[in-house]
Coordinates of C-alpha atoms and ligand atoms in Angstrom, one line a residue:
Chain A
M67 CA 18.5 -25.1 11.6
R68 CA 15.3 -24.2 9.9
S69 CA 15.4 -20.6 11.3
L70 CA 19.0 -20.3 10.1
F71 CA 17.9 -21.5 6.8
A72 CA 15.1 -18.9 6.5
K73 CA 17.6 -16.2 7.6
E74 CA 20.3 -17.2 5.2
I75 CA 18.2 -17.8 2.2
T76 CA 16.8 -14.2 2.6
S77 CA 20.2 -12.7 2.8
I78 CA 21.4 -14.8 -0.2
A79 CA 18.2 -13.8 -2.2
K80 CA 18.9 -10.1 -1.6
K81 CA 22.3 -10.5 -3.5
N82 CA 21.2 -13.1 -5.9
K83 CA 18.2 -12.2 -7.9
K84 CA 17.8 -15.6 -9.5
V85 CA 17.1 -17.2 -6.2
V86 CA 13.3 -18.2 -5.9
L87 CA 11.9 -19.8 -2.7
L88 CA 9.2 -22.5 -3.1
S89 CA 7.4 -23.9 0.0
G90 CA 5.1 -26.8 0.2
D91 CA 2.7 -24.9 2.5
I92 CA 5.0 -25.2 5.5
G93 CA 6.9 -22.7 7.3
N94 CA 4.2 -20.6 8.7
R95 CA 5.7 -17.0 9.3
M96 CA 9.4 -18.2 9.0
F97 CA 9.6 -16.6 5.4
D98 CA 7.9 -13.3 6.2
K99 CA 11.2 -11.3 5.9
F100 CA 11.7 -13.0 2.6
K101 CA 8.1 -12.5 1.4
D102 CA 8.4 -8.7 2.5
F103 CA 11.4 -7.9 0.3
A104 CA 10.7 -10.2 -2.6
P105 CA 7.2 -11.4 -2.7
E106 CA 7.4 -12.2 -6.3
R107 CA 10.2 -14.6 -5.7
F108 CA 8.2 -16.6 -2.9
I109 CA 5.7 -19.1 -4.0
N110 CA 3.7 -21.2 -1.6
C111 CA 3.1 -24.1 -4.0
G112 CA 0.6 -25.7 -1.8
I113 CA 0.4 -29.2 -0.8
A114 CA 1.2 -30.5 -4.2
E115 CA 5.1 -31.6 -3.9
A116 CA 5.5 -33.5 -7.2
N117 CA 4.2 -30.4 -9.0
M118 CA 6.5 -28.2 -7.0
M119 CA 9.5 -30.2 -7.9
S120 CA 8.9 -30.3 -11.7
L121 CA 8.0 -26.8 -11.8
A122 CA 11.1 -25.9 -10.1
S123 CA 13.1 -27.9 -12.7
G124 CA 11.2 -25.6 -15.4
M125 CA 12.3 -22.6 -13.6
A126 CA 15.9 -23.7 -13.5
L127 CA 15.9 -24.4 -17.2
C128 CA 14.9 -20.9 -17.7
G129 CA 17.6 -19.4 -15.7
L130 CA 16.3 -19.2 -12.0
R131 CA 17.8 -20.8 -9.0
P132 CA 14.9 -22.3 -7.3
V133 CA 15.0 -23.6 -3.7
I134 CA 12.4 -26.1 -2.6
Y135 CA 11.5 -26.2 1.1
T136 CA 9.2 -28.8 2.7
I137 CA 9.3 -31.7 5.3
T138 CA 11.7 -34.3 4.1
P139 CA 9.7 -37.1 3.1
F140 CA 7.5 -34.9 1.0
T141 CA 10.5 -33.3 -0.7
T142 CA 12.1 -36.7 -1.5
T143 CA 10.3 -40.0 -1.5
R144 CA 6.9 -38.2 -2.4
C145 CA 8.4 -36.9 -5.6
L146 CA 11.2 -39.2 -6.3
E147 CA 10.6 -39.4 -10.0
Q148 CA 10.4 -35.6 -10.4
I149 CA 13.7 -35.6 -8.7
K150 CA 15.2 -38.3 -11.1
I151 CA 13.8 -36.7 -14.3
G152 CA 13.3 -33.1 -13.7
A153 CA 16.1 -32.4 -11.5
A154 CA 18.9 -34.9 -11.9
Y155 CA 18.5 -36.0 -15.7
H156 CA 18.1 -32.3 -16.8
D157 CA 21.1 -31.0 -14.6
A158 CA 18.8 -28.5 -13.2
N159 CA 20.0 -25.9 -11.0
L160 CA 17.9 -26.4 -8.1
L161 CA 18.3 -26.8 -4.3
I162 CA 16.1 -29.2 -2.5
I163 CA 15.8 -28.8 1.4
G164 CA 14.3 -31.3 3.3
T165 CA 13.6 -30.2 6.9
G166 CA 12.9 -32.3 9.9
S167 CA 14.9 -35.1 8.7
G168 CA 15.4 -38.4 10.3
L169 CA 13.5 -38.7 13.3
S170 CA 13.1 -34.9 14.0
Y171 CA 9.3 -35.5 13.6
S172 CA 9.6 -38.9 15.4
E173 CA 6.2 -38.5 17.2
L174 CA 4.3 -37.7 14.0
G175 CA 4.9 -41.4 12.8
P176 CA 6.3 -43.3 9.7
T177 CA 4.6 -40.7 7.4
H178 CA 7.0 -38.1 8.7
H179 CA 10.0 -40.2 9.4
S180 CA 12.9 -40.0 6.6
L181 CA 15.1 -42.9 6.9
E182 CA 15.5 -43.7 3.3
D183 CA 15.9 -40.3 1.7
I184 CA 19.6 -40.6 1.3
A185 CA 19.6 -44.2 0.1
V186 CA 17.1 -43.3 -2.8
I187 CA 18.6 -40.0 -3.7
R188 CA 22.2 -41.4 -3.6
S189 CA 21.0 -43.9 -6.3
I190 CA 20.2 -41.2 -8.8
P191 CA 23.1 -40.0 -10.7
G192 CA 24.2 -36.4 -10.7
I193 CA 22.8 -35.0 -7.5
R194 CA 24.7 -33.6 -4.6
I195 CA 23.7 -34.7 -1.0
L196 CA 24.8 -32.6 1.9
T197 CA 24.1 -33.4 5.6
P198 CA 25.1 -30.5 7.6
S199 CA 25.6 -31.1 11.3
D200 CA 24.9 -27.5 12.6
P201 CA 23.7 -24.0 11.5
E202 CA 27.1 -22.9 10.4
E203 CA 27.7 -25.8 8.3
L204 CA 24.4 -25.3 6.8
K205 CA 25.1 -21.8 5.8
V206 CA 28.4 -22.6 4.2
H207 CA 26.4 -25.4 2.1
L208 CA 23.6 -23.1 1.1
N209 CA 26.0 -20.4 -0.3
E210 CA 28.4 -22.8 -2.1
S211 CA 25.5 -24.9 -3.6
L212 CA 23.8 -22.0 -5.1
L213 CA 27.1 -21.3 -6.8
L214 CA 27.5 -24.7 -8.4
N215 CA 25.6 -26.2 -11.5
G216 CA 23.2 -29.0 -11.1
P217 CA 20.9 -30.2 -8.4
T218 CA 21.8 -30.4 -4.7
Y219 CA 19.8 -32.0 -1.8
I220 CA 20.4 -30.7 1.7
R221 CA 19.1 -32.8 4.5
I222 CA 18.6 -30.5 7.7
G223 CA 17.1 -31.1 11.1
K224 CA 14.3 -29.1 12.8
K225 CA 15.2 -26.6 15.5
G226 CA 17.5 -25.9 18.4
E227 CA 20.5 -28.0 17.1
P228 CA 23.6 -27.0 19.0
N229 CA 26.6 -25.3 17.3
I230 CA 29.2 -27.9 16.6
F231 CA 31.9 -26.2 14.5
S232 CA 34.3 -23.4 15.2
K233 CA 36.3 -21.2 13.1
N234 CA 39.2 -23.9 12.9
N235 CA 37.0 -26.4 11.0
N236 CA 37.1 -26.7 7.2
L237 CA 33.6 -26.5 6.2
G238 CA 32.3 -26.9 2.8
I239 CA 30.8 -29.2 0.1
G240 CA 32.9 -32.4 -0.1
K241 CA 34.7 -31.6 3.2
A242 CA 34.6 -33.9 6.1
N243 CA 35.9 -32.7 9.5
L244 CA 37.6 -34.4 12.4
L245 CA 36.1 -32.9 15.5
K246 CA 37.7 -34.9 18.2
K247 CA 40.9 -36.8 18.0
G248 CA 41.2 -40.3 19.3
S249 CA 43.2 -43.5 18.8
D250 CA 41.0 -46.4 19.4
V251 CA 37.7 -46.0 17.6
L252 CA 36.7 -43.5 14.9
I253 CA 33.0 -42.4 14.6
I254 CA 31.9 -41.0 11.3
T255 CA 28.7 -39.4 11.5
M256 CA 26.5 -36.8 9.7
G257 CA 23.8 -34.3 10.8
P258 CA 22.6 -33.1 14.3
I259 CA 23.1 -36.6 15.7
V260 CA 26.8 -35.8 15.9
S261 CA 26.1 -34.3 19.4
E262 CA 25.3 -38.0 20.5
A263 CA 28.6 -39.1 19.2
L264 CA 30.7 -36.4 21.0
K265 CA 28.9 -37.1 24.2
A266 CA 29.5 -41.0 23.9
S267 CA 33.3 -40.3 23.1
N268 CA 33.6 -37.9 26.2
D269 CA 31.9 -40.6 28.3
L270 CA 34.3 -43.3 27.1
S271 CA 37.4 -41.3 27.8
G272 CA 36.5 -42.1 31.5
E273 CA 36.7 -45.7 30.5
N274 CA 40.0 -45.4 28.7
I275 CA 38.4 -45.9 25.2
D276 CA 39.8 -43.3 23.2
V277 CA 37.1 -42.2 20.4
A278 CA 37.6 -39.8 17.7
V279 CA 34.6 -38.1 16.0
A280 CA 34.3 -37.0 12.5
T281 CA 31.4 -35.5 10.5
I282 CA 31.2 -36.3 6.8
G283 CA 29.0 -33.3 5.9
S284 CA 28.9 -34.3 2.3
I285 CA 27.7 -37.7 1.2
K286 CA 28.2 -36.7 -2.5
P287 CA 30.8 -35.7 -3.3
L288 CA 32.7 -37.6 -0.7
D289 CA 35.8 -36.4 1.1
K290 CA 38.1 -39.3 -0.1
K291 CA 41.2 -37.7 0.9
F292 CA 39.9 -37.4 4.5
L293 CA 38.9 -40.9 4.5
I294 CA 42.2 -42.3 3.1
E295 CA 44.0 -39.9 5.8
Q296 CA 41.8 -41.8 8.6
I297 CA 42.7 -45.3 7.2
T298 CA 46.4 -44.4 8.0
R299 CA 45.6 -43.7 11.7
N300 CA 44.9 -47.5 12.2
Y301 CA 41.9 -47.3 14.4
K302 CA 40.7 -50.6 16.0
Y303 CA 37.2 -49.9 14.7
W304 CA 35.2 -47.6 12.5
I305 CA 31.8 -46.9 13.5
T306 CA 29.2 -45.1 11.2
L307 CA 26.4 -43.4 13.1
E308 CA 23.4 -42.0 11.1
E309 CA 19.8 -41.1 11.8
H310 CA 18.8 -43.0 8.6
G311 CA 18.1 -46.5 7.8
L312 CA 20.8 -49.2 7.7
V313 CA 20.3 -49.8 3.9
G314 CA 21.9 -47.4 1.5
G315 CA 23.0 -44.5 4.0
L316 CA 26.4 -43.5 5.3
G317 CA 27.3 -47.0 6.5
S318 CA 26.6 -48.4 3.2
L319 CA 28.5 -45.5 1.5
I320 CA 31.7 -46.2 3.7
L321 CA 31.5 -49.8 3.0
E322 CA 31.3 -49.3 -0.7
W323 CA 34.0 -46.8 -0.8
A324 CA 36.3 -49.3 1.2
L325 CA 35.4 -52.2 -1.2
E326 CA 36.1 -50.2 -4.2
N327 CA 39.5 -48.9 -3.1
S328 CA 40.7 -52.1 -1.5
Y329 CA 40.5 -51.0 2.2
L330 CA 38.1 -53.6 3.3
S331 CA 40.8 -55.6 4.9
K332 CA 42.0 -52.7 6.8
L333 CA 38.6 -51.7 8.2
K334 CA 36.7 -53.2 11.0
L335 CA 33.3 -51.5 10.5
K336 CA 30.3 -51.4 12.7
R337 CA 27.2 -49.5 11.3
I338 CA 24.8 -47.7 13.8
A339 CA 21.7 -46.8 12.0
V340 CA 18.2 -47.7 12.1
E341 CA 17.2 -51.3 11.5
S342 CA 14.9 -51.5 8.4
K343 CA 11.6 -51.5 10.2
F344 CA 8.8 -49.1 10.5
I345 CA 8.5 -47.6 13.9
N346 CA 5.0 -47.9 15.3
R347 CA 5.3 -47.1 18.9
L348 CA 6.1 -43.4 18.9
G349 CA 7.8 -40.7 21.2
N350 CA 9.8 -37.8 20.6
Q351 CA 13.4 -37.7 18.8
D352 CA 15.3 -38.2 22.2
Y353 CA 13.0 -41.2 23.0
T354 CA 13.3 -42.9 19.6
R355 CA 17.0 -42.5 19.5
K356 CA 17.2 -44.1 23.1
I357 CA 14.9 -47.0 21.9
L358 CA 17.0 -47.5 18.7
K359 CA 20.2 -47.1 20.6
L360 CA 21.3 -44.1 18.5
D361 CA 21.7 -42.0 21.6
S362 CA 24.9 -41.5 23.4
S363 CA 24.4 -44.4 25.8
G364 CA 23.5 -46.6 23.1
I365 CA 26.6 -45.7 21.2
K366 CA 28.6 -46.3 24.2
E367 CA 27.2 -49.7 24.8
T368 CA 28.0 -50.7 21.1
I369 CA 31.5 -49.6 21.3
K370 CA 32.3 -51.0 24.6
K371 CA 31.1 -54.2 23.3
L372 CA 33.2 -54.2 20.4
C373 CA 36.3 -53.1 22.4
L374 CA 36.0 -55.6 25.2
N375 CA 35.7 -58.5 22.9
Chain B
M1457 CA -31.5 -36.7 18.1
N1458 CA -29.6 -33.5 17.1
T1459 CA -29.6 -32.3 20.6
D1460 CA -27.9 -35.6 21.6
L1461 CA -25.3 -35.3 18.8
N1462 CA -24.6 -31.7 19.9
I1463 CA -24.0 -32.7 23.5
I1464 CA -21.6 -35.6 22.4
A1465 CA -19.8 -33.5 19.9
K1466 CA -19.2 -30.7 22.7
T1467 CA -18.0 -33.5 25.1
L1468 CA -15.5 -34.5 22.5
R1469 CA -14.4 -31.0 21.7
R1470 CA -13.5 -30.7 25.5
K1471 CA -11.5 -33.8 25.3
I1472 CA -9.7 -32.9 22.1
I1473 CA -8.6 -29.9 23.8
E1474 CA -7.8 -31.2 27.2
T1475 CA -5.6 -34.0 25.5
S1476 CA -3.8 -31.4 23.4
F1477 CA -3.0 -29.5 26.5
R1478 CA -1.9 -32.7 28.5
A1479 CA -0.1 -34.4 25.7
R1480 CA 1.2 -31.3 23.8
I1481 CA -0.7 -32.4 20.5
A1482 CA -1.1 -29.8 17.8
H1483 CA -4.0 -29.4 15.0
I1484 CA -6.7 -28.5 17.6
G1485 CA -8.3 -26.3 14.9
S1486 CA -8.2 -29.0 12.3
C1487 CA -10.0 -31.3 14.8
L1488 CA -12.7 -29.0 15.9
S1489 CA -13.6 -28.2 12.3
C1490 CA -14.4 -32.0 11.4
I1491 CA -15.7 -33.3 14.8
D1492 CA -19.5 -32.8 14.0
L1493 CA -19.1 -34.6 10.9
L1494 CA -17.3 -37.4 12.6
V1495 CA -19.8 -37.6 15.3
Y1496 CA -22.6 -37.9 12.8
L1497 CA -20.7 -40.6 10.8
Y1498 CA -20.1 -42.8 13.6
W1499 CA -23.3 -42.5 15.3
C1500 CA -25.7 -42.4 12.6
E1501 CA -24.3 -43.4 9.2
L1502 CA -21.5 -45.9 9.2
K1503 CA -22.5 -49.5 9.5
I1504 CA -19.7 -50.8 11.8
N1505 CA -20.1 -52.6 15.0
P1506 CA -17.4 -51.5 17.2
S1507 CA -17.0 -55.0 18.8
E1508 CA -16.6 -56.4 15.3
S1509 CA -14.4 -53.8 13.8
E1510 CA -12.6 -56.4 11.4
N1511 CA -15.9 -57.6 10.0
I1512 CA -15.4 -57.9 6.3
H1513 CA -18.8 -56.3 5.3
R1514 CA -18.2 -53.3 7.6
D1515 CA -18.3 -49.8 6.0
R1516 CA -14.8 -48.3 5.5
F1517 CA -14.0 -44.9 6.8
I1518 CA -10.7 -43.3 6.1
L1519 CA -9.6 -40.1 7.6
S1520 CA -7.6 -38.9 4.6
K1521 CA -6.8 -35.7 6.6
G1522 CA -4.7 -37.8 8.9
H1523 CA -3.8 -34.8 11.3
G1524 CA -7.4 -34.9 12.5
A1525 CA -6.6 -38.2 14.3
P1526 CA -6.9 -36.8 17.8
G1527 CA -10.6 -36.0 16.9
L1528 CA -11.0 -39.6 15.4
F1529 CA -9.4 -41.4 18.4
Q1530 CA -12.0 -39.6 20.8
V1531 CA -14.7 -40.7 18.5
L1532 CA -13.6 -44.3 18.3
A1533 CA -13.1 -44.6 22.1
A1534 CA -16.4 -43.0 22.9
K1535 CA -18.1 -45.6 20.5
G1536 CA -16.3 -48.5 22.2
F1537 CA -14.0 -49.5 19.6
F1538 CA -11.4 -49.8 22.4
P1539 CA -11.5 -49.0 26.1
L1540 CA -11.6 -45.3 27.0
H1541 CA -8.7 -45.6 29.5
L1542 CA -6.3 -46.5 26.6
L1543 CA -6.5 -42.7 25.5
E1544 CA -4.6 -42.0 28.9
E1545 CA -1.6 -43.2 26.8
F1546 CA -2.2 -40.4 24.3
G1547 CA 1.2 -38.7 23.5
K1548 CA 3.3 -40.7 26.0
P1549 CA 6.5 -42.2 25.0
G1550 CA 5.9 -45.7 23.4
S1551 CA 2.3 -45.1 22.8
V1552 CA 0.4 -45.7 19.4
F1553 CA -1.8 -42.5 20.2
H1554 CA -0.1 -39.7 18.7
E1555 CA -0.8 -37.0 15.9
H1556 CA -1.6 -39.5 13.1
P1557 CA -3.5 -42.9 12.7
P1558 CA -1.1 -45.9 12.6
K1559 CA -1.5 -48.7 10.2
P1560 CA -4.5 -51.1 10.9
G1561 CA -3.8 -53.4 13.9
Y1562 CA -2.7 -51.0 16.4
I1563 CA -5.9 -49.1 17.1
A1564 CA -9.3 -50.8 16.6
G1565 CA -11.4 -48.8 14.1
I1566 CA -8.5 -47.3 12.0
E1567 CA -8.5 -48.6 8.5
A1568 CA -5.4 -46.9 7.0
A1569 CA -2.2 -44.8 8.1
T1570 CA -2.7 -41.3 7.0
G1571 CA -0.8 -38.0 7.8
S1572 CA 1.0 -37.8 4.5
L1573 CA -1.8 -35.8 2.6
G1574 CA -3.2 -37.2 -0.7
H1575 CA -3.0 -41.0 0.2
G1576 CA -6.4 -41.5 1.8
L1577 CA -8.8 -41.1 -1.0
P1578 CA -6.9 -43.3 -3.4
M1579 CA -6.9 -45.8 -0.8
A1580 CA -10.6 -45.5 -0.3
L1581 CA -11.1 -45.7 -4.1
G1582 CA -9.3 -49.3 -3.8
M1583 CA -11.5 -50.3 -1.0
A1584 CA -14.6 -49.3 -2.9
L1585 CA -13.3 -51.4 -6.0
A1586 CA -12.5 -54.3 -3.7
E1587 CA -16.2 -54.3 -2.3
R1588 CA -17.5 -54.6 -5.9
I1589 CA -15.0 -57.1 -7.3
Q1590 CA -15.5 -59.4 -4.2
K1591 CA -19.4 -58.8 -4.2
L1592 CA -19.2 -57.6 -0.3
E1593 CA -21.6 -55.3 1.0
Y1594 CA -20.2 -51.9 2.4
R1595 CA -20.0 -48.2 1.5
T1596 CA -16.6 -46.5 1.7
Y1597 CA -16.1 -42.8 3.1
A1598 CA -13.0 -40.7 3.0
M1599 CA -12.8 -37.3 4.7
L1600 CA -10.6 -34.9 3.0
S1601 CA -9.4 -31.4 4.0
D1602 CA -9.4 -28.4 1.6
G1603 CA -5.7 -28.1 1.6
E1604 CA -5.5 -31.7 0.8
C1605 CA -7.3 -31.2 -2.4
N1606 CA -4.0 -29.4 -3.6
E1607 CA -2.6 -32.9 -4.1
G1608 CA -2.8 -34.2 -7.7
S1609 CA -3.6 -37.6 -6.4
I1610 CA -6.9 -36.6 -5.3
W1611 CA -8.0 -35.6 -8.6
E1612 CA -6.5 -38.8 -10.1
A1613 CA -8.6 -40.7 -7.8
A1614 CA -11.7 -38.5 -8.6
M1615 CA -11.4 -39.3 -12.3
L1616 CA -11.0 -43.1 -11.8
A1617 CA -13.9 -43.1 -9.4
S1618 CA -16.3 -41.5 -11.7
A1619 CA -15.0 -43.7 -14.7
Q1620 CA -15.7 -46.8 -12.6
K1621 CA -19.1 -45.3 -11.5
L1622 CA -18.4 -45.9 -7.8
N1623 CA -21.7 -45.0 -6.4
K1624 CA -20.7 -46.5 -2.9
L1625 CA -17.9 -44.1 -2.6
T1626 CA -18.5 -41.0 -0.6
V1627 CA -16.1 -38.1 0.1
I1628 CA -16.7 -35.5 2.7
I1629 CA -14.5 -32.3 2.4
D1630 CA -13.9 -30.4 5.7
Y1631 CA -13.8 -27.2 3.9
N1632 CA -12.6 -24.6 6.5
K1633 CA -11.0 -22.3 4.1
W1634 CA -7.6 -22.6 5.6
Q1635 CA -4.5 -24.7 5.1
A1636 CA -1.3 -24.9 7.1
T1637 CA 0.1 -21.3 6.2
S1638 CA -2.4 -19.5 4.3
R1639 CA -6.2 -19.3 3.1
S1640 CA -6.8 -22.2 0.8
Q1641 CA -8.3 -20.1 -1.9
K1642 CA -5.1 -17.9 -1.8
V1643 CA -2.8 -20.8 -2.2
M1644 CA -4.4 -22.8 -5.0
A1645 CA -7.6 -21.1 -6.1
I1646 CA -9.7 -24.1 -5.0
E1647 CA -12.8 -22.3 -6.0
P1648 CA -15.2 -23.2 -7.7
L1649 CA -14.8 -26.3 -5.7
S1650 CA -18.3 -27.7 -6.3
D1651 CA -17.9 -27.1 -10.0
K1652 CA -14.6 -28.9 -10.1
W1653 CA -15.9 -32.1 -8.4
K1654 CA -19.1 -32.0 -10.6
S1655 CA -17.0 -31.8 -13.9
F1656 CA -15.0 -34.8 -12.5
G1657 CA -18.2 -36.8 -12.7
W1658 CA -19.3 -36.7 -9.0
D1659 CA -22.6 -35.8 -7.3
V1660 CA -22.0 -32.8 -5.1
Q1661 CA -23.8 -31.3 -2.2
E1662 CA -22.8 -28.2 -0.2
I1663 CA -23.7 -28.1 3.3
D1664 CA -23.1 -26.5 6.8
G1665 CA -20.7 -28.9 8.3
H1666 CA -22.0 -28.1 11.8
D1667 CA -25.5 -28.4 11.3
F1668 CA -26.7 -32.0 12.0
S1669 CA -29.9 -32.0 10.0
Q1670 CA -28.1 -30.8 6.9
I1671 CA -25.4 -33.2 7.4
E1672 CA -28.0 -35.9 7.8
N1673 CA -29.8 -35.0 4.6
S1674 CA -26.8 -35.0 2.6
F1675 CA -25.6 -38.6 3.7
N1676 CA -29.1 -40.0 3.0
K1677 CA -29.0 -38.4 -0.5
A1678 CA -25.6 -39.6 -1.1
R1679 CA -26.6 -43.1 -0.4
E1680 CA -29.3 -42.9 -3.4
E1681 CA -27.0 -41.7 -6.1
S1682 CA -25.6 -43.6 -9.1
K1683 CA -22.5 -41.8 -9.0
P1684 CA -19.7 -41.2 -6.5
S1685 CA -20.7 -38.3 -4.0
T1686 CA -18.9 -35.5 -2.7
I1687 CA -20.3 -33.6 0.4
I1688 CA -18.6 -30.3 0.7
A1689 CA -19.0 -29.2 4.3
H1690 CA -18.4 -25.7 5.0
T1691 CA -16.7 -25.7 8.3
I1692 CA -15.1 -23.3 10.6
K1693 CA -11.4 -24.2 11.8
G1694 CA -11.5 -24.3 15.7
K1695 CA -15.3 -24.4 15.7
G1696 CA -16.9 -24.3 19.3
V1697 CA -14.3 -22.3 21.1
S1698 CA -14.8 -18.4 20.3
F1699 CA -11.0 -17.4 20.4
M1700 CA -10.0 -20.5 18.3
E1701 CA -12.6 -20.0 15.5
D1702 CA -11.1 -19.1 12.0
D1703 CA -7.8 -18.5 13.7
N1704 CA -5.3 -20.5 11.9
N1705 CA -2.8 -20.2 14.6
W1706 CA -4.6 -23.2 16.2
H1707 CA -3.3 -25.3 13.4
Y1708 CA 0.0 -25.6 15.3
R1709 CA -0.8 -24.0 18.8
I1710 CA -1.2 -25.9 22.2
P1711 CA -3.4 -24.2 24.8
N1712 CA -1.9 -22.8 27.9
A1713 CA -3.7 -23.5 31.1
D1714 CA -5.8 -20.1 31.0
E1715 CA -6.7 -21.0 27.4
L1716 CA -7.7 -24.6 28.5
Q1717 CA -10.0 -23.2 31.3
R1718 CA -11.5 -20.7 29.1
S1719 CA -12.3 -23.2 26.3
I1720 CA -13.8 -25.6 28.9
R1721 CA -16.1 -22.9 30.3
E1722 CA -17.3 -22.2 26.9
L1723 CA -18.1 -25.7 25.8
E1724 CA -19.8 -26.5 29.3
D1725 CA -22.3 -23.6 28.5
G1726 CA -25.3 -25.2 27.5
L1727 CA -24.7 -28.7 28.5
Ligands
LIG3090 C1 2.0 -34.6 1.7 C2 2.0 -33.6 2.9 N1 2.4 -32.5 2.8 C3 2.6 -31.7 3.7 C4 2.0 -32.0 5.0 C5 2.2 -31.1 6.1 N2 0.8 -30.4 6.5 C6 0.1 -31.1 7.7 S1 -1.5 -30.4 7.8 C7 -1.3 -29.4 6.4 C8 -2.2 -28.5 5.8 C9 -3.5 -28.5 6.6 O1 -4.5 -27.9 5.9 P1 -5.8 -28.7 5.4 O2 -5.3 -29.8 4.5 O3 -6.8 -27.7 4.8 O4 -6.5 -29.3 6.7 P2 -7.1 -28.5 7.9 O5 -6.1 -28.6 9.0 O6 -7.4 -27.2 7.6 O7 -8.1 -29.5 8.4 C10 0.0 -29.6 5.9 C11 0.6 -28.9 4.7 C12 1.5 -33.3 5.0 N3 1.0 -33.7 6.2 N4 1.4 -34.1 4.0
LIG3091 MG1 -8.4 -26.7 5.8

């Protein structure tokens, strides 16, 4: 996803002269093409993320469209007050990209895990939160958010994420997508981990459990129409799946939505997310997903347990 | 003594590279640039008994540039903080030995989890204050990288340490002139680095960070100061392997089999 980001932001910046790219000393060589054609609009702000966030707000208040790029914890929790005050309170037109989200940098340890970014940013008023699942969706989100007013946070993976969407999907800010139909269980997910959900769904069809898979794509704004439509389908269970902590993420969001709209009684919901604990014994993303039962076999196991009870 | 330290450092350089190759761990350049300083600290300067690594009077050392951990782990193993064979787990799934130091309690000798730059020095500052408040007997050391000095938190700590006259706090800056994607001077105009620290109220020394007698003199002098001390160690990223020296690709790169053999040959030379 990060290479799609580099490519797409370069082509957007060619058309839109207001777009400025700010990096926190990462993305070695990735932005060479951007720097070649608009060196004055690329600034390596160094390893000083709080400063980078506030200066971006300043740029936005003077008419530019800054895009901030660094590793997710450093572009979110590291500078949370700068996001709250500079970006959100000022309705600044800036775009925050968190790369290597969730457990993408699993083996680098808790300093590089981002399992609370959605929770904390969701609690701040006035900031969009987008969680594209593949490069194509990221492309649409990038283009749309640079046309809207106010701040946007886009949470992306690292590299090599598979393509998920086809031409038939309805991509865009505030748009969820049903990727696979099913009648027993609905998995709602976000981000590249959708591939684990799709695999689990395929595996379970062999065991006569019919699992639908949907991606939410946009945490804020939320595709409420889509959710209401899903309610009418009377699934036995809803599952939320996220590479994020249990507290305050997608699962919490769906629960809150259901409560506020009086759907709670119609909904049997199970949240698959990372328990609120630091991960000290490390491995790569696949390993950690497996240990935490966020991988396809863990998802399968959870669904089977639900359905057989 | 210096020839011994040189031999130790060469041996550890080799282990760092072998581990990187085997376990696919990045940041070789960053480890090679500070390994001489780490060897001096652990063999000659720090008062820490490896078999009593939780003694309340031990000196505290924090690797603020946490991505140098693959170097620090080699040093701690060689000093006997934990059995050498534990390093066979390096990089394996479920291991605590990966690119950054975990929080204390998982690897003996590690005082703080670092890896997010800019946290280590403020934590060291707290440890130095804790020594004074509780009337303990230790010195506190933090090793920073030049890129890390981009972070405002470093300078916030620098000002408070000076206001608090924390003369038992020593900072070592691994000044290899590179950060992740560019020359550090180009990104942030870090120079004049020495004057910056001086103007923040610190005693400052500039040394060659690969010369053991200069390293020795600087730590001896820092111990006599009435202010906090910074040792700006001019270093070479990737030091010790000709084709890695001052080539910042080795911030991320992992050697292939041929590069591994070539570096081993160079490091065996003179042993
Ligand atoms: C707060 C924070 N931002 C960004 C990073 C990503 N990162 C890891 S190492 C590094 C820069 C390395 O340069 P320097 O600090 O000079 O250390 P060296 O490798 O040269 O010793 C960066 C930006 C990080 N670890 N922490
Ligand atoms: Mg450096």
